[in-house]
Amino acid sequence: MSLDPATVRRIARLARIHLDEAEVPRLQDELNSILGWIEQLNELDVADIAPLTGPAQMALKMREDRVTDGGIRDAILANAPDRAGEFFVVPKVVE
Amino acid sequence: MSYVIEGSTGAWEVVIGLEVHAQVVSQAKLFSGAATAFGAEPNTQVSFVDAAFPGMLPVINRECVAQAVRTGLGLGAHINLVSRFDRKNYFYADLPPGYQISQYQHPIVGAGVIEIELGDGSTKSIGVTRLHLEQDAGKSLHDQHPTKSYIDLNRAGVALMEIVSEPDLRSPEEAGAYLRKLRTILRYLGTCDGNMEEGSMRADVNVSVRRHGEPFRTRCEVKNVNSVRFVMQAIEVEARRQVEIWEAGGAVDQETRLFDAARGITRSMRSKEEAHDYRYFPDPDLLPLVLDEAWVATLKAALPELPDAKRRRFMDEYGLPFYDSAVLVAEQATADFYETIARGRDAKLAANWVMGDLFAALNRTGRTIETSPVSAAALGALLDLMADNTINGRIAKEVFEAMVDTGEAPGAIVERKGLRQVTDTAAIDEAVTAVLAANPEKLAEYRSGKEKLFGFFVGQVMKAMAGKGNPALVNAALKRQLG
């Protein structure tokens, strides 16, 4: 598998990363070499092995349905780039 | 009668599938301990997990899982004992992590079925493809500032069940019936409050059109429609739009659209190029969700009687027609109210009173069954007064109105207003004699064969007795004297 320049630009846009056109060939090379490295996994025969979500052979731990958090608005908003009173503020996004 | 859209080149069938997002009833959020209550001050029900602060890890809420399982069981669906959470990646200001935790390839609930009831009394089975758990996003307010959007994350991370139907629906009416039925089931189960105004239930509507007998054509998804009425309208306008495109020789593009209720149109929402490129992958923060079969069985054993079963029981146990049963079971509170009255009484009469006088009174007073001005016990007592001949049916209506107005017990109203039915045959005979004497012309007409005047005489006698005569005795006395 190898990525063409259009796919590299598309991945960048989906990730909201600005790319100068000059950067595309370098990133294309880097991504392709990463993909090539990952593709070595395809050499393994996993036909009889169940898919694995994580390395730990255990199930998800569950929590009781109790309110134990929240009520910390100032801490939540402390790092907001912009805020107005009790809200986060962002550039207008309207569909 | 099947629903079709008549185009300029012939009839078109509409194919509809619904994805319903139902907010799970729980105290805390799906993966954090912040509260879920509606209407709190902005950003006060947000944990560091919900705001996606670095290093914060999700821990799943057992009750949210239980609610999804209960819902699956209520839909007669397959429960997947092993399911998995995936990240659905997209950027939006009210989604702090840049992804929604959802279930893509391995949902917690598989295929099920919902039986819908249509206006002509028929029923139809609609397939449910799957149900999965996912997080809700926050809320954006766009009208607070000319160039800025304000973000409230209280809703971010609240558990949702996405319930996906098969493309089995064929008309706006069927889609409406499906939504209402699903809402009823969820409310019975207590897994979603079904409150569409507060956004507890929202629907994405997939619509396509085709000629009868054709395979499916390209569909469009109309996002985030928040009432049954709007869903029905959106289907109609979107189907018409597609018919016009096909008939003009064009092709419908698969895309996401928005329903503009004010203008009665749907419009394109996202550029097609980037639509649905969510780059799902298993969430590395979460292990597989593995359910204990015995736990699922415990949840199943504790399920309440569901609407379809209750409707069948009402038909068998109380001898009610399909329609009455369906109306009475639509809300559990109504069904309970009805049963309190019907037990040990005339069940059909009880149904008539609940669906007639009581519903009318609730409408008029703006109350619900839960806040009814007349309790089930009081309405039952009124029926008892009719059954033991203390009052007749006409007086009962008058007593009922007084009960609605004053909240007084029916027996007290009857005594206070002196409405007790007259069963004294001498008094009734006296009234009959007086009425016949006062209407000699009508009497002559009756005797010359105009027998339908009998009803006139009954009315006059009842009027003379202020409505309190026992109708059977009045009839008998009239027959005797006219005889």
XYZ file of C-alpha atoms in Angstrom:
578
model
C 0.000 0.000 0.000
C 1.280 3.459 -0.790
C -0.216 6.893 -0.453
C -0.428 9.363 -3.306
C -0.051 13.113 -2.757
C -3.836 13.661 -2.947
C -4.397 11.199 -0.093
C -1.739 12.917 2.003
C -3.471 16.258 1.486
C -6.809 14.673 2.345
C -5.508 13.146 5.573
C -4.078 16.499 6.540
C -7.389 18.222 5.919
C -9.325 15.629 7.937
C -6.883 16.179 10.785
C -7.161 19.960 10.353
C -3.412 20.252 9.782
C -2.226 22.937 7.399
C 0.253 21.650 4.834
C 2.404 23.699 2.517
C 2.627 22.060 -0.878
C 6.380 21.693 -0.377
C 5.785 19.516 2.683
C 3.665 16.951 0.840
C 6.492 14.829 -0.689
C 8.339 14.575 2.639
C 5.167 13.552 4.515
C 4.247 11.147 1.747
C 7.596 9.426 2.174
C 7.311 9.345 5.956
C 3.768 8.003 5.954
C 4.639 5.393 3.342
C 7.560 4.139 5.364
C 5.364 3.909 8.479
C 2.749 1.996 6.480
C 5.443 -0.298 5.111
C 6.629 -1.009 8.622
C 3.073 -1.798 9.800
C 2.485 -3.961 6.753
C 5.029 -6.451 7.994
C 2.223 -7.603 10.316
C 0.420 -8.960 7.277
C 3.069 -11.636 7.024
C 1.633 -13.285 10.121
C -1.034 -15.939 9.676
C -3.867 -14.966 12.035
C -6.597 -17.037 10.396
C -7.359 -18.967 13.597
C -6.858 -16.136 16.079
C -9.791 -14.098 17.433
C -9.441 -10.329 16.988
C -8.094 -8.551 20.044
C -9.093 -5.098 21.206
C -6.294 -4.696 23.704
C -3.373 -6.588 25.181
C -5.010 -7.172 28.594
C -7.082 -10.341 28.701
C -9.778 -8.855 30.869
C -13.171 -7.256 30.441
C -14.127 -3.654 30.961
C -14.521 -2.600 34.577
C -17.780 -0.836 35.330
C -18.667 2.054 37.614
C -21.847 2.479 39.659
C -24.370 5.064 38.462
C -23.604 7.795 40.975
C -22.853 11.467 40.484
C -19.319 11.893 41.768
C -18.009 14.672 39.569
C -18.894 18.028 38.023
C -19.637 21.355 39.696
C -16.153 22.565 38.776
C -16.966 25.139 36.124
C -14.037 27.431 36.871
C -11.550 24.583 36.593
C -13.190 23.379 33.370
C -13.087 26.853 31.835
C -9.665 27.784 33.237
C -7.766 26.822 30.078
C -10.377 27.977 27.586
C -8.797 30.155 24.873
C -11.831 32.404 25.196
C -14.822 32.456 27.514
C -17.888 34.570 28.173
C -19.296 34.175 31.645
C -20.187 30.537 32.000
C -19.521 29.476 28.391
C -16.598 28.463 26.227
C -16.410 30.830 23.260
C -15.295 29.748 19.790
C -15.442 31.300 16.316
C -18.945 30.980 14.972
C -19.687 27.534 13.574
C -23.002 27.248 11.793
C -24.025 24.634 9.264
C -53.703 1.536 0.876
C -50.061 2.108 0.202
C -48.546 5.571 0.153
C -47.112 6.775 -3.152
C -45.874 10.054 -4.538
C -47.451 10.836 -7.885
C -44.785 12.293 -10.140
C -45.265 13.557 -13.670
C -44.110 10.180 -14.999
C -46.003 7.918 -12.582
C -46.091 6.715 -9.017
C -43.060 6.495 -6.714
C -42.682 4.427 -3.584
C -40.877 5.953 -0.599
C -38.334 3.923 1.385
C -37.500 5.116 4.891
C -35.139 3.991 7.619
C -34.781 5.773 10.952
C -31.810 6.198 13.272
C -33.137 7.304 16.618
C -30.858 8.774 19.269
C -32.458 8.156 22.635
C -30.935 9.667 25.755
C -30.410 6.982 28.391
C -32.049 7.565 31.774
C -29.174 7.530 34.274
C -27.840 9.688 37.104
C -24.296 10.001 35.762
C -22.804 10.109 32.276
C -21.692 7.131 30.186
C -17.982 7.430 30.972
C -17.786 10.011 33.778
C -19.333 10.758 37.158
C -20.857 14.107 36.116
C -24.635 14.517 36.389
C -27.075 14.238 33.479
C -30.024 16.307 34.799
C -31.641 18.610 32.240
C -31.580 22.384 32.643
C -28.555 22.870 34.927
C -26.399 26.021 34.791
C -24.004 25.874 31.794
C -20.818 23.853 32.253
C -21.645 22.822 35.834
C -22.162 19.149 34.945
C -18.801 18.632 33.298
C -15.893 16.517 34.487
C -12.350 16.624 33.162
C -13.197 13.453 31.206
C -16.107 15.180 29.430
C -13.966 18.220 28.628
C -11.240 15.880 27.315
C -8.456 17.154 29.530
C -5.185 15.365 28.767
C -4.684 12.057 30.527
C -8.288 11.583 31.619
C -9.653 8.063 31.125
C -13.242 6.897 30.588
C -14.855 4.392 32.994
C -18.162 2.962 31.862
C -21.369 3.367 33.884
C -22.961 -0.023 34.662
C -26.502 1.378 34.685
C -26.132 2.791 31.165
C -25.101 -0.669 29.990
C -28.078 -2.187 31.831
C -30.426 0.314 30.183
C -29.144 -0.613 26.721
C -29.609 -4.303 27.527
C -33.144 -3.704 28.857
C -33.998 -1.799 25.693
C -32.593 -4.571 23.531
C -34.628 -7.150 25.442
C -37.726 -4.958 25.127
C -37.253 -4.896 21.354
C -36.943 -8.671 21.312
C -33.403 -8.203 20.092
C -30.261 -10.270 20.303
C -27.950 -9.164 23.144
C -24.279 -9.353 22.193
C -22.416 -10.565 25.263
C -19.202 -9.127 23.835
C -19.208 -5.680 22.271
C -16.629 -2.996 21.693
C -16.210 0.761 21.695
C -14.756 2.670 18.776
C -13.741 6.255 18.193
C -15.702 8.169 15.583
C -13.457 11.028 14.580
C -14.664 14.463 13.575
C -14.018 18.042 14.545
C -16.696 20.181 16.026
C -16.484 22.800 18.737
C -18.891 21.001 21.071
C -16.915 17.730 20.858
C -13.790 18.423 22.929
C -11.885 15.155 22.324
C -12.255 15.389 18.533
C -13.960 12.002 18.590
C -17.144 10.450 19.883
C -16.907 7.144 21.708
C -19.405 4.927 19.905
C -19.857 1.306 18.857
C -19.276 0.677 15.181
C -18.592 -2.913 14.231
C -19.650 -4.647 17.437
C -22.768 -3.053 18.964
C -24.189 -4.219 22.293
C -27.565 -5.132 20.741
C -28.252 -6.836 17.416
C -31.415 -7.394 15.380
C -34.884 -6.918 16.874
C -38.359 -5.894 15.824
C -41.009 -3.249 16.551
C -44.656 -3.818 15.742
C -46.344 -0.591 14.650
C -50.062 0.156 14.599
C -51.524 2.050 11.654
C -54.584 4.231 11.323
C -56.635 1.578 9.530
C -56.182 -0.809 12.483
C -53.551 -2.938 10.752
C -50.124 -3.691 12.198
C -46.727 -4.048 10.550
C -43.431 -5.430 11.832
C -40.462 -3.117 11.381
C -36.995 -4.578 11.698
C -34.487 -3.058 14.096
C -30.981 -3.526 12.727
C -29.037 -2.751 15.878
C -28.743 -0.641 18.998
C -25.461 0.760 20.212
C -24.220 2.947 23.044
C -22.470 6.239 22.386
C -21.768 9.640 23.915
C -23.751 12.768 23.257
C -21.930 15.977 22.258
C -22.163 19.350 23.987
C -24.483 22.140 22.958
C -23.543 25.094 20.745
C -25.406 28.379 21.064
C -25.118 30.383 17.876
C -27.424 33.274 18.715
C -25.560 34.867 21.632
C -22.937 36.780 19.658
C -22.582 37.980 16.029
C -19.296 36.239 15.269
C -18.908 33.702 18.090
C -20.539 30.454 19.183
C -20.955 29.678 22.894
C -20.401 26.138 24.112
C -22.064 24.347 27.021
C -20.635 20.883 27.718
C -23.301 19.741 30.219
C -24.687 17.296 27.676
C -21.243 16.148 26.480
C -20.725 12.526 27.457
C -24.336 11.764 28.368
C -25.212 8.226 27.250
C -27.240 7.797 24.084
C -28.691 4.687 22.535
C -28.669 4.837 18.756
C -31.460 2.596 17.517
C -31.278 1.873 13.799
C -34.254 0.531 11.856
C -34.228 -1.495 8.684
C -35.457 0.404 5.585
C -38.878 -1.166 6.190
C -40.963 2.005 6.471
C -42.954 3.078 3.411
C -44.805 6.259 4.367
C -44.656 9.274 6.681
C -47.495 7.673 8.653
C -45.497 4.480 9.222
C -42.461 6.506 10.293
C -44.629 8.456 12.753
C -46.150 5.245 14.110
C -42.670 3.735 14.499
C -41.401 6.718 16.468
C -44.453 6.795 18.715
C -44.236 3.064 19.352
C -40.520 3.185 20.064
C -41.117 6.084 22.449
C -43.839 4.107 24.246
C -41.577 1.071 24.621
C -38.668 3.168 25.918
C -40.933 4.901 28.431
C -42.345 1.570 29.646
C -38.822 0.269 30.089
C -37.762 3.479 31.835
C -34.658 3.587 29.654
C -35.420 6.943 27.963
C -37.974 9.555 28.976
C -38.899 10.132 25.303
C -39.118 13.874 25.816
C -38.571 15.222 22.307
C -38.829 18.891 23.342
C -35.830 18.487 25.637
C -33.973 16.586 22.948
C -34.135 13.201 24.702
C -35.163 11.628 21.393
C -33.892 12.812 18.022
C -34.106 11.106 14.666
C -31.941 10.926 11.562
C -34.178 10.019 8.649
C -32.902 8.047 5.643
C -35.099 8.572 2.616
C -35.018 7.228 -0.919
C -37.633 6.744 -3.615
C -38.098 4.048 -6.239
C -40.529 2.620 -8.724
C -42.558 -0.238 -7.292
C -40.601 -3.485 -7.382
C -37.230 -1.832 -8.072
C -34.115 -2.293 -5.928
C -33.253 0.610 -3.599
C -32.034 3.850 -5.159
C -29.610 6.342 -3.601
C -30.705 7.640 -0.203
C -30.219 10.912 1.613
C -29.954 11.301 5.361
C -31.919 14.124 6.956
C -30.190 14.864 10.261
C -31.467 15.678 13.717
C -35.205 15.982 13.308
C -36.729 16.517 16.727
C -40.454 15.815 16.550
C -42.744 13.188 15.084
C -44.509 15.827 13.018
C -41.236 17.186 11.590
C -40.047 13.663 10.751
C -43.238 13.096 8.769
C -42.926 16.466 7.017
C -39.222 15.976 6.283
C -39.914 12.602 4.634
C -42.572 14.081 2.420
C -40.563 17.076 1.193
C -37.351 15.076 0.785
C -39.140 12.338 -1.184
C -40.727 14.955 -3.447
C -37.353 16.594 -4.016
C -35.853 13.264 -5.058
C -38.773 12.439 -7.362
C -38.279 15.759 -9.128
C -34.563 15.069 -9.609
C -35.116 11.564 -11.036
C -37.954 12.718 -13.268
C -35.831 15.559 -14.649
C -33.302 12.942 -15.743
C -30.871 13.667 -12.910
C -29.472 11.462 -10.165
C -29.813 11.877 -6.400
C -26.481 12.359 -4.643
C -25.968 10.478 -1.399
C -25.552 13.235 1.163
C -26.495 14.556 4.567
C -29.254 17.155 4.632
C -30.966 19.367 7.170
C -34.717 19.862 7.526
C -35.715 23.512 7.646
C -39.130 23.368 9.294
C -39.846 27.082 8.831
C -39.360 26.903 5.070
C -40.567 23.324 4.653
C -37.479 22.195 2.720
C -34.384 20.066 3.203
C -30.979 21.486 2.298
C -27.510 20.062 1.863
C -25.443 20.050 5.035
C -21.895 18.910 4.416
C -19.730 18.663 1.387
C -20.134 15.178 0.006
C -16.389 14.765 -0.317
C -15.807 14.639 3.415
C -19.098 13.121 4.518
C -18.896 9.971 6.609
C -15.122 9.852 6.719
C -15.047 9.199 10.441
C -11.950 6.975 10.473
C -13.405 4.641 13.110
C -10.962 2.604 15.117
C -11.189 0.680 18.416
C -10.852 3.022 21.387
C -7.546 2.064 23.023
C -8.795 3.469 26.359
C -11.543 0.855 26.646
C -11.476 -2.917 26.927
C -14.186 -5.052 25.315
C -17.534 -4.833 27.089
C -18.284 -8.375 28.266
C -21.684 -9.133 29.768
C -22.427 -11.938 32.158
C -25.266 -14.070 30.803
C -26.765 -14.439 34.278
C -26.819 -10.653 34.695
C -28.667 -10.279 31.387
C -31.156 -12.919 32.577
C -31.699 -10.974 35.807
C -32.409 -7.815 33.833
C -34.802 -9.731 31.597
C -36.707 -11.193 34.542
C -37.237 -7.677 35.940
C -38.683 -6.164 32.745
C -42.161 -4.672 33.105
C -45.113 -5.834 31.023
C -44.544 -4.177 27.654
C -47.139 -2.350 25.534
C -47.849 -5.157 23.033
C -48.331 -7.733 25.799
C -50.454 -5.308 27.794
C -52.591 -4.538 24.752
C -53.218 -8.218 24.144
C -54.071 -8.710 27.805
C -56.516 -5.769 27.742
C -58.243 -7.368 24.751
C -58.429 -10.789 26.451
C -59.031 -9.800 30.048
C -61.321 -6.810 29.573
C -62.815 -7.684 26.193
C -61.757 -4.347 24.714
C -61.424 -3.795 20.967
C -57.936 -3.443 19.457
C -58.221 0.325 19.075
C -59.287 1.014 22.669
C -56.562 -1.255 24.004
C -53.904 0.427 21.878
C -54.968 3.897 23.046
C -55.045 2.887 26.712
C -51.603 1.251 26.702
C -49.826 4.078 24.848
C -48.790 5.522 28.210
C -48.163 3.263 31.169
C -49.773 5.787 33.523
C -52.973 5.735 31.451
C -52.990 1.936 31.431
C -52.559 1.844 35.223
C -55.290 4.459 35.672
C -57.625 2.449 33.497
C -56.929 -0.826 35.259
C -57.611 0.704 38.669
C -61.087 1.575 37.406
C -61.759 -1.510 35.303
C -60.942 -4.138 37.922
C -64.225 -5.545 39.237
C -66.312 -3.133 37.158
C -67.782 -2.924 33.665
C -64.490 -2.792 31.738
C -65.930 -1.466 28.476
C -67.810 1.294 30.310
C -64.594 2.145 32.177
C -62.738 2.412 28.839
C -65.419 4.711 27.435
C -65.183 7.013 30.446
C -61.380 7.160 30.403
C -61.098 7.698 26.638
C -64.121 9.987 26.424
C -64.944 12.203 29.389
C -61.615 11.918 31.185
C -59.393 12.591 28.116
C -61.661 15.524 27.191
C -61.352 16.933 30.719
C -57.547 16.537 30.657
C -57.396 18.341 27.330
C -59.632 21.122 28.553
C -57.738 21.637 31.814
C -54.290 21.167 30.270
C -53.520 18.343 32.716
C -51.925 14.959 32.136
C -53.039 11.595 33.454
C -50.473 11.975 36.246
C -51.995 15.295 37.371
C -55.592 14.392 36.576
C -58.141 16.423 38.572
C -60.149 13.204 38.987
C -58.341 10.215 40.500
C -58.847 6.683 39.238
C -60.458 5.754 42.551
C -62.910 8.673 42.297
C -63.876 7.811 38.714
C -64.322 4.201 39.844
C -66.634 5.386 42.627
C -68.674 7.298 40.054
C -69.080 4.124 37.995
C -70.181 2.332 41.164
C -72.914 4.950 41.714
C -74.198 4.159 38.219
C -73.902 0.419 38.737
C -75.985 0.446 41.931
C -78.550 2.761 40.336
C -77.853 5.689 42.667
C -77.542 7.905 39.573
C -78.203 7.409 35.886
C -75.733 7.881 33.044
C -76.820 11.397 32.204
C -76.509 12.636 35.776
C -73.122 10.893 35.946
C -71.819 13.297 33.284
C -72.962 16.221 35.408
C -71.365 14.738 38.530
C -68.137 14.137 36.595
C -67.931 17.782 35.507
C -68.384 18.807 39.144
C -65.613 16.388 40.133
C -63.291 17.998 37.559
C -64.128 21.475 38.857
C -64.109 20.838 42.609
C -62.148 17.624 43.143
C -64.996 16.509 45.414
C -65.933 12.827 45.753
C -68.840 11.752 43.504
C -71.004 10.552 46.433
C -70.698 13.928 48.151
C -71.649 15.783 44.959
C -74.697 13.580 44.464
C -75.899 14.242 48.035
C -75.107 17.968 47.998
C -76.898 18.561 44.697
C -79.679 16.081 45.360
C -78.946 14.118 42.192
C -79.945 10.724 43.492
C -81.869 8.841 40.850
C -85.617 8.546 41.340
C -86.653 4.896 41.391
C -89.988 5.540 43.115
C -92.424 4.188 40.513
C -95.290 6.272 41.903
C -93.326 9.488 41.382
C -92.355 8.393 37.881
C -95.948 7.492 37.009
C -97.042 10.895 38.255
C -94.492 12.652 36.020
C -95.545 10.550 33.017
C -99.222 11.381 33.580
C -98.433 15.081 33.791
C -96.350 15.052 30.586
C -99.038 13.194 28.622
C -101.696 15.614 29.880
C -99.600 18.611 28.857
C -99.049 17.316 25.289
C -102.443 16.162 23.971
C -101.546 16.780 20.287
C -98.344 14.769 20.454
C -100.226 12.043 22.282
C -102.817 11.878 19.511
C -100.063 11.701 16.861
C -98.391 8.904 18.763
C -101.592 6.952 19.067
C -102.217 7.370 15.331
C -98.962 5.524 14.648
C -96.104 8.044 14.947
C -94.169 5.805 17.294
C -90.905 7.615 17.175
C -92.497 10.245 19.398
C -91.738 7.805 22.230
C -88.303 9.383 22.500
C -89.880 12.825 22.792
C -91.964 11.669 25.761
C -88.926 10.106 27.450
C -87.118 13.417 27.078
C -90.036 15.390 28.504
C -90.432 13.090 31.508
C -86.692 13.221 32.244
C -86.784 17.002 31.934
C -89.763 17.148 34.324
C -87.757 15.033 36.773
C -84.622 17.204 36.398
C -82.838 14.327 34.689
C -83.003 12.151 37.770
C -85.481 9.509 36.630
C -84.268 5.953 36.315
C -84.285 5.551 32.503
C -85.477 1.919 32.563
C -88.335 2.723 34.940
C -89.310 5.828 32.951
C -89.445 3.735 29.768
C -91.548 1.094 31.479
C -93.989 3.628 32.946
C -94.389 5.382 29.579
C -95.006 2.115 27.769
C -97.649 1.205 30.327
C -99.504 4.513 30.121
C -99.229 4.869 26.334
C -100.024 1.191 25.869
